[in-house]
C-alpha cells in the first residue's frame, strides 16, 4: 500500500509557503510592490511626493521570546522588527497599529510594561501608535502593522541586487545569543541616508541571519561566490557570554 505524505508547514518551510500564498493574492493598480520584499510599496495621490510602505510582523511567546523576557524588551522587539523592514526600504515610519493576544491570566502590569517598550521605541523614531486590537489566546503574542513613506520612486528593493555588487552592512553582525535580537536599534537613519543619496541598488533587512536573507535577495545563479564572512564586523566574543541575563 502506497503512503501519501501530506504537505505540512514544517515540511515545506516558510519561504516555500510564502511563494504558494503570494501567487493567490489580488493586487490593484496603485500597488507598486506587493508581497515579497521587506515592505509593500503603494502609490499615494498623483500630487503626493511620497510612496507609502506597508509592513506587518508578529512575535510569539515560546518562539521569539520566553516567559522570563523583560516586558519592555518584548515590546521593543515587536515594533523593532517592523521599523527595521521600513529602514530596509529607505523609508521613515509614520503610523503603527498593535494587536495584542494574551491569556486571561497575564498580569496587567506585564502588558503595560510591554506597551511602554513599544512607546519608547516609537517616540525615538517619530512614529505614532494609533490603535490596534486586544484578544484572548493561549500564549502571549504581539502583531504590529506599520505604515511609512519614502520619496516617490526612491524605495530600494531587494530585486535591485545583481552579480558583481559589493555587499555592506550597517552594523556588527551576531549577538543574538546575548539578547541583541531583543534590543537592537532599527537602522532608519542609515537606510534613509542610503536611499536619499542613491548609494545602493538593493537593501534587505537581515534580522533572520545574513546567509538566509542574502539567499532571498541575491540572484540564484552563483550567489555568494567570493563572499568572505571574515570581512564583516562582529561584536567582541565577550558579548555572547551570560546570554540569559539579556532576557
mmCIF file of C-alpha atoms in Angstrom:
data_model
loop_
_atom_site.group_PDB
_atom_site.id
_atom_site.type_symbol
_atom_site.label_atom_id
_atom_site.label_comp_id
_atom_site.label_asym_id
_atom_site.label_seq_id
_atom_site.Cartn_x
_atom_site.Cartn_y
_atom_site.Cartn_z
ATOM 1 C CA UNK A 1 0.000 0.000 0.000
ATOM 2 C CA UNK A 2 1.406 3.388 -1.011
ATOM 3 C CA UNK A 3 1.649 6.039 1.698
ATOM 4 C CA UNK A 4 0.942 9.627 0.620
ATOM 5 C CA UNK A 5 2.703 12.250 2.712
ATOM 6 C CA UNK A 6 0.650 15.355 3.306
ATOM 7 C CA UNK A 7 2.312 18.718 2.767
ATOM 8 C CA UNK A 8 2.554 20.399 6.157
ATOM 9 C CA UNK A 9 4.145 23.721 7.079
ATOM 10 C CA UNK A 10 7.067 22.186 8.947
ATOM 11 C CA UNK A 11 7.950 20.148 5.862
ATOM 12 C CA UNK A 12 7.793 22.808 3.122
ATOM 13 C CA UNK A 13 9.218 25.699 5.159
ATOM 14 C CA UNK A 14 8.401 29.392 5.418
ATOM 15 C CA UNK A 15 9.766 30.544 2.061
ATOM 16 C CA UNK A 16 8.011 27.842 0.048
ATOM 17 C CA UNK A 17 4.753 28.624 1.865
ATOM 18 C CA UNK A 18 5.060 32.321 1.089
ATOM 19 C CA UNK A 19 5.626 31.614 -2.607
ATOM 20 C CA UNK A 20 2.492 29.480 -2.721
ATOM 21 C CA UNK A 21 0.384 32.084 -0.926
ATOM 22 C CA UNK A 22 1.671 35.106 -2.843
ATOM 23 C CA UNK A 23 0.564 33.608 -6.161
ATOM 24 C CA UNK A 24 -3.031 33.802 -4.965
ATOM 25 C CA UNK A 25 -3.047 37.403 -3.704
ATOM 26 C CA UNK A 26 -5.060 40.029 -5.633
ATOM 27 C CA UNK A 27 -3.457 43.406 -6.435
ATOM 28 C CA UNK A 28 -4.571 46.856 -7.578
ATOM 29 C CA UNK A 29 -3.132 49.404 -9.994
ATOM 30 C CA UNK A 30 -1.847 51.539 -7.121
ATOM 31 C CA UNK A 31 0.374 48.693 -5.812
ATOM 32 C CA UNK A 32 3.973 49.245 -6.891
ATOM 33 C CA UNK A 33 5.457 46.289 -4.990
ATOM 34 C CA UNK A 34 3.303 43.587 -3.446
ATOM 35 C CA UNK A 35 4.270 40.718 -1.171
ATOM 36 C CA UNK A 36 7.861 39.523 -1.399
ATOM 37 C CA UNK A 37 10.006 42.465 -0.327
ATOM 38 C CA UNK A 38 10.689 43.877 3.154
ATOM 39 C CA UNK A 39 7.602 46.081 2.741
ATOM 40 C CA UNK A 40 4.824 46.520 0.243
ATOM 41 C CA UNK A 41 5.028 49.806 -1.693
ATOM 42 C CA UNK A 42 1.869 51.634 -2.784
ATOM 43 C CA UNK A 43 1.191 54.894 -4.590
ATOM 44 C CA UNK A 44 -0.214 57.960 -2.912
ATOM 45 C CA UNK A 45 -2.228 60.646 -4.696
ATOM 46 C CA UNK A 46 -0.891 61.924 -8.030
ATOM 47 C CA UNK A 47 0.221 65.147 -6.350
ATOM 48 C CA UNK A 48 1.875 63.289 -3.446
ATOM 49 C CA UNK A 49 5.673 63.464 -3.189
ATOM 50 C CA UNK A 50 5.819 60.073 -1.468
ATOM 51 C CA UNK A 51 5.159 56.398 -1.989
ATOM 52 C CA UNK A 52 3.904 54.544 1.076
ATOM 53 C CA UNK A 53 5.320 51.472 2.792
ATOM 54 C CA UNK A 54 3.178 48.808 4.483
ATOM 55 C CA UNK A 55 4.514 46.133 6.821
ATOM 56 C CA UNK A 56 3.239 43.721 9.469
ATOM 57 C CA UNK A 57 5.147 41.328 11.716
ATOM 58 C CA UNK A 58 4.488 39.318 14.842
ATOM 59 C CA UNK A 59 6.271 37.897 17.872
ATOM 60 C CA UNK A 60 5.021 34.872 19.793
ATOM 61 C CA UNK A 61 5.987 33.670 23.268
ATOM 62 C CA UNK A 62 7.971 30.455 23.049
ATOM 63 C CA UNK A 63 9.159 31.315 19.545
ATOM 64 C CA UNK A 64 10.576 34.861 19.580
ATOM 65 C CA UNK A 65 10.892 35.373 23.347
ATOM 66 C CA UNK A 66 10.222 33.426 26.536
ATOM 67 C CA UNK A 67 8.262 33.863 29.751
ATOM 68 C CA UNK A 68 11.311 35.345 31.509
ATOM 69 C CA UNK A 69 11.981 38.034 28.870
ATOM 70 C CA UNK A 70 11.669 41.547 30.282
ATOM 71 C CA UNK A 71 8.342 43.008 29.086
ATOM 72 C CA UNK A 72 9.859 46.218 27.773
ATOM 73 C CA UNK A 73 12.166 44.218 25.529
ATOM 74 C CA UNK A 74 9.225 42.231 24.147
ATOM 75 C CA UNK A 75 7.570 45.474 23.055
ATOM 76 C CA UNK A 76 10.839 46.835 21.714
ATOM 77 C CA UNK A 77 11.425 43.741 19.592
ATOM 78 C CA UNK A 78 7.852 43.600 18.269
ATOM 79 C CA UNK A 79 7.986 47.152 16.949
ATOM 80 C CA UNK A 80 11.677 46.997 16.049
ATOM 81 C CA UNK A 81 11.094 44.201 13.539
ATOM 82 C CA UNK A 82 8.615 46.347 11.615
ATOM 83 C CA UNK A 83 10.734 49.501 11.785
ATOM 84 C CA UNK A 84 13.765 47.548 10.582
ATOM 85 C CA UNK A 85 11.893 46.479 7.451
ATOM 86 C CA UNK A 86 10.843 50.068 6.773
ATOM 87 C CA UNK A 87 14.505 51.054 7.153
ATOM 88 C CA UNK A 88 15.488 48.414 4.588
ATOM 89 C CA UNK A 89 13.345 50.225 2.012
ATOM 90 C CA UNK A 90 14.952 53.590 2.799
ATOM 91 C CA UNK A 91 11.759 54.844 4.440
ATOM 92 C CA UNK A 92 10.611 56.645 7.552
ATOM 93 C CA UNK A 93 7.853 55.295 9.837
ATOM 94 C CA UNK A 94 4.602 57.161 10.334
ATOM 95 C CA UNK A 95 1.757 55.200 11.928
ATOM 96 C CA UNK A 96 1.646 51.954 13.915
ATOM 97 C CA UNK A 97 -1.153 49.551 14.906
ATOM 98 C CA UNK A 98 -0.555 46.940 17.621
ATOM 99 C CA UNK A 99 -2.633 43.784 18.110
ATOM 100 C CA UNK A 100 -2.222 42.027 21.454
ATOM 101 C CA UNK A 101 -3.152 38.375 22.050
ATOM 102 C CA UNK A 102 -2.807 37.225 25.661
ATOM 103 C CA UNK A 103 -4.068 34.556 28.063
ATOM 104 C CA UNK A 104 -6.530 35.793 30.676
ATOM 105 C CA UNK A 105 -4.033 35.083 33.473
ATOM 106 C CA UNK A 106 -1.492 37.582 32.043
ATOM 107 C CA UNK A 107 -0.503 40.301 34.504
ATOM 108 C CA UNK A 108 -1.827 43.748 33.619
ATOM 109 C CA UNK A 109 1.489 45.164 34.801
ATOM 110 C CA UNK A 110 3.336 42.979 32.286
ATOM 111 C CA UNK A 111 1.136 44.159 29.415
ATOM 112 C CA UNK A 112 1.578 47.799 30.408
ATOM 113 C CA UNK A 113 5.354 47.335 30.501
ATOM 114 C CA UNK A 114 5.276 45.780 27.021
ATOM 115 C CA UNK A 115 3.458 48.825 25.673
ATOM 116 C CA UNK A 116 5.920 51.106 27.463
ATOM 117 C CA UNK A 117 8.679 49.408 25.467
ATOM 118 C CA UNK A 118 6.733 49.881 22.243
ATOM 119 C CA UNK A 119 6.054 53.540 23.006
ATOM 120 C CA UNK A 120 9.651 54.314 23.898
ATOM 121 C CA UNK A 121 10.964 52.991 20.574
ATOM 122 C CA UNK A 122 8.165 54.644 18.593
ATOM 123 C CA UNK A 123 8.929 58.053 20.115
ATOM 124 C CA UNK A 124 12.627 57.652 19.328
ATOM 125 C CA UNK A 125 11.858 57.422 15.614
ATOM 126 C CA UNK A 126 8.846 59.742 15.426
ATOM 127 C CA UNK A 127 6.193 57.066 14.851
ATOM 128 C CA UNK A 128 2.662 57.345 16.252
ATOM 129 C CA UNK A 129 0.795 54.390 17.809
ATOM 130 C CA UNK A 130 -2.731 54.965 16.509
ATOM 131 C CA UNK A 131 -4.654 51.853 17.583
ATOM 132 C CA UNK A 132 -4.854 48.098 17.392
ATOM 133 C CA UNK A 133 -6.797 45.271 18.992
ATOM 134 C CA UNK A 134 -6.813 43.045 22.077
ATOM 135 C CA UNK A 135 -7.810 39.387 22.003
ATOM 136 C CA UNK A 136 -7.620 36.343 24.265
ATOM 137 C CA UNK A 137 -5.331 33.471 23.272
ATOM 138 C CA UNK A 138 -3.301 30.554 24.603
ATOM 139 C CA UNK A 139 0.056 32.352 24.502
ATOM 140 C CA UNK A 140 1.218 35.948 24.518
ATOM 141 C CA UNK A 141 1.554 37.417 21.020
ATOM 142 C CA UNK A 142 2.084 40.875 19.552
ATOM 143 C CA UNK A 143 1.268 41.630 15.922
ATOM 144 C CA UNK A 144 2.422 45.020 14.693
ATOM 145 C CA UNK A 145 1.364 46.778 11.494
ATOM 146 C CA UNK A 146 3.344 49.802 10.332
ATOM 147 C CA UNK A 147 2.956 52.400 7.630
ATOM 148 C CA UNK A 148 5.834 54.544 6.451
ATOM 149 C CA UNK A 149 6.816 56.638 3.483
ATOM 150 C CA UNK A 150 9.676 57.101 1.048
ATOM 151 C CA UNK A 151 10.280 59.696 -1.635
ATOM 152 C CA UNK A 152 8.363 58.782 -4.797
ATOM 153 C CA UNK A 153 10.323 56.239 -6.804
ATOM 154 C CA UNK A 154 13.097 56.019 -4.175
ATOM 155 C CA UNK A 155 12.159 52.756 -2.397
ATOM 156 C CA UNK A 156 15.164 50.449 -2.501
ATOM 157 C CA UNK A 157 14.065 46.926 -3.417
ATOM 158 C CA UNK A 158 15.658 43.528 -2.923
ATOM 159 C CA UNK A 159 15.314 42.904 -6.645
ATOM 160 C CA UNK A 160 17.933 45.536 -7.452
ATOM 161 C CA UNK A 161 20.772 43.173 -6.482
ATOM 162 C CA UNK A 162 22.898 41.828 -9.312
ATOM 163 C CA UNK A 163 26.062 39.820 -9.811
ATOM 164 C CA UNK A 164 29.224 41.795 -9.100
ATOM 165 C CA UNK A 165 27.656 44.098 -6.490
ATOM 166 C CA UNK A 166 29.643 44.847 -3.343
ATOM 167 C CA UNK A 167 27.915 43.967 -0.048
ATOM 168 C CA UNK A 168 27.872 46.221 3.008
ATOM 169 C CA UNK A 169 26.176 46.024 6.414
ATOM 170 C CA UNK A 170 25.211 48.936 8.659
ATOM 171 C CA UNK A 171 26.391 47.394 11.930
ATOM 172 C CA UNK A 172 28.053 44.451 13.639
ATOM 173 C CA UNK A 173 26.580 41.011 12.926
ATOM 174 C CA UNK A 174 25.766 38.377 15.542
ATOM 175 C CA UNK A 175 24.977 38.817 19.217
ATOM 176 C CA UNK A 176 21.570 37.124 19.203
ATOM 177 C CA UNK A 177 22.609 34.667 21.922
ATOM 178 C CA UNK A 178 23.482 37.648 24.097
ATOM 179 C CA UNK A 179 19.999 39.126 23.587
ATOM 180 C CA UNK A 180 20.740 41.567 20.766
ATOM 181 C CA UNK A 181 17.633 40.293 18.954
ATOM 182 C CA UNK A 182 15.603 41.865 21.758
ATOM 183 C CA UNK A 183 17.318 45.248 21.993
ATOM 184 C CA UNK A 184 18.619 46.062 18.503
ATOM 185 C CA UNK A 185 18.006 49.521 17.054
ATOM 186 C CA UNK A 186 16.444 49.694 13.586
ATOM 187 C CA UNK A 187 18.786 51.387 11.086
ATOM 188 C CA UNK A 188 16.259 54.005 9.998
ATOM 189 C CA UNK A 189 18.673 56.928 9.768
ATOM 190 C CA UNK A 190 21.172 54.836 7.841
ATOM 191 C CA UNK A 191 18.530 53.463 5.482
ATOM 192 C CA UNK A 192 17.134 56.908 4.689
ATOM 193 C CA UNK A 193 20.633 58.312 4.134
ATOM 194 C CA UNK A 194 21.406 55.497 1.704
ATOM 195 C CA UNK A 195 18.127 55.993 -0.165
ATOM 196 C CA UNK A 196 18.397 59.783 -0.328
ATOM 197 C CA UNK A 197 21.948 59.553 -1.629
ATOM 198 C CA UNK A 198 21.180 56.698 -4.023
ATOM 199 C CA UNK A 199 24.099 54.788 -2.524
ATOM 200 C CA UNK A 200 22.620 51.310 -3.015
ATOM 201 C CA UNK A 201 20.842 49.373 -5.733
ATOM 202 C CA UNK A 202 19.286 46.928 -3.244
ATOM 203 C CA UNK A 203 18.756 46.593 0.504
ATOM 204 C CA UNK A 204 17.371 43.898 2.775
ATOM 205 C CA UNK A 205 16.767 43.520 6.490
ATOM 206 C CA UNK A 206 18.983 40.681 7.776
ATOM 207 C CA UNK A 207 17.315 40.088 11.145
ATOM 208 C CA UNK A 208 16.819 36.426 10.230
ATOM 209 C CA UNK A 209 20.528 35.952 9.522
ATOM 210 C CA UNK A 210 22.925 37.161 6.839
ATOM 211 C CA UNK A 211 23.199 33.993 4.748
ATOM 212 C CA UNK A 212 19.477 33.199 4.866
ATOM 213 C CA UNK A 213 18.441 36.693 3.831
ATOM 214 C CA UNK A 214 21.111 37.023 1.159
ATOM 215 C CA UNK A 215 19.762 33.804 -0.334
ATOM 216 C CA UNK A 216 16.416 35.588 -0.735
ATOM 217 C CA UNK A 217 17.837 38.799 -2.152
ATOM 218 C CA UNK A 218 20.671 37.782 -4.462
ATOM 219 C CA UNK A 219 20.445 36.252 -7.952
ATOM 220 C CA UNK A 220 20.130 32.439 -7.659
ATOM 221 C CA UNK A 221 22.942 31.612 -10.092
ATOM 222 C CA UNK A 222 26.274 31.562 -8.300
ATOM 223 C CA UNK A 223 25.267 33.846 -5.458
ATOM 224 C CA UNK A 224 27.735 34.163 -2.635
ATOM 225 C CA UNK A 225 30.818 33.401 -4.745
ATOM 226 C CA UNK A 226 33.702 35.432 -3.359
ATOM 227 C CA UNK A 227 31.770 36.310 -0.177
ATOM 228 C CA UNK A 228 34.130 36.498 2.796
ATOM 229 C CA UNK A 229 32.336 36.416 6.139
ATOM 230 C CA UNK A 230 35.596 37.318 7.884
ATOM 231 C CA UNK A 231 35.408 40.837 6.459
ATOM 232 C CA UNK A 232 32.062 41.639 8.107
ATOM 233 C CA UNK A 233 32.036 43.333 11.543
ATOM 234 C CA UNK A 234 31.173 41.206 14.584
ATOM 235 C CA UNK A 235 30.712 42.065 18.277
ATOM 236 C CA UNK A 236 33.519 41.138 20.700
ATOM 237 C CA UNK A 237 33.425 37.459 21.801
ATOM 238 C CA UNK A 238 32.635 38.515 25.373
ATOM 239 C CA UNK A 239 29.281 39.906 24.189
ATOM 240 C CA UNK A 240 27.982 36.354 23.786
ATOM 241 C CA UNK A 241 28.769 35.367 27.380
ATOM 242 C CA UNK A 242 25.998 35.266 30.004
ATOM 243 C CA UNK A 243 23.324 35.183 27.337
ATOM 244 C CA UNK A 244 20.495 34.500 29.772
ATOM 245 C CA UNK A 245 20.992 37.851 31.511
ATOM 246 C CA UNK A 246 19.646 39.666 28.449
ATOM 247 C CA UNK A 247 16.179 38.149 28.876
#
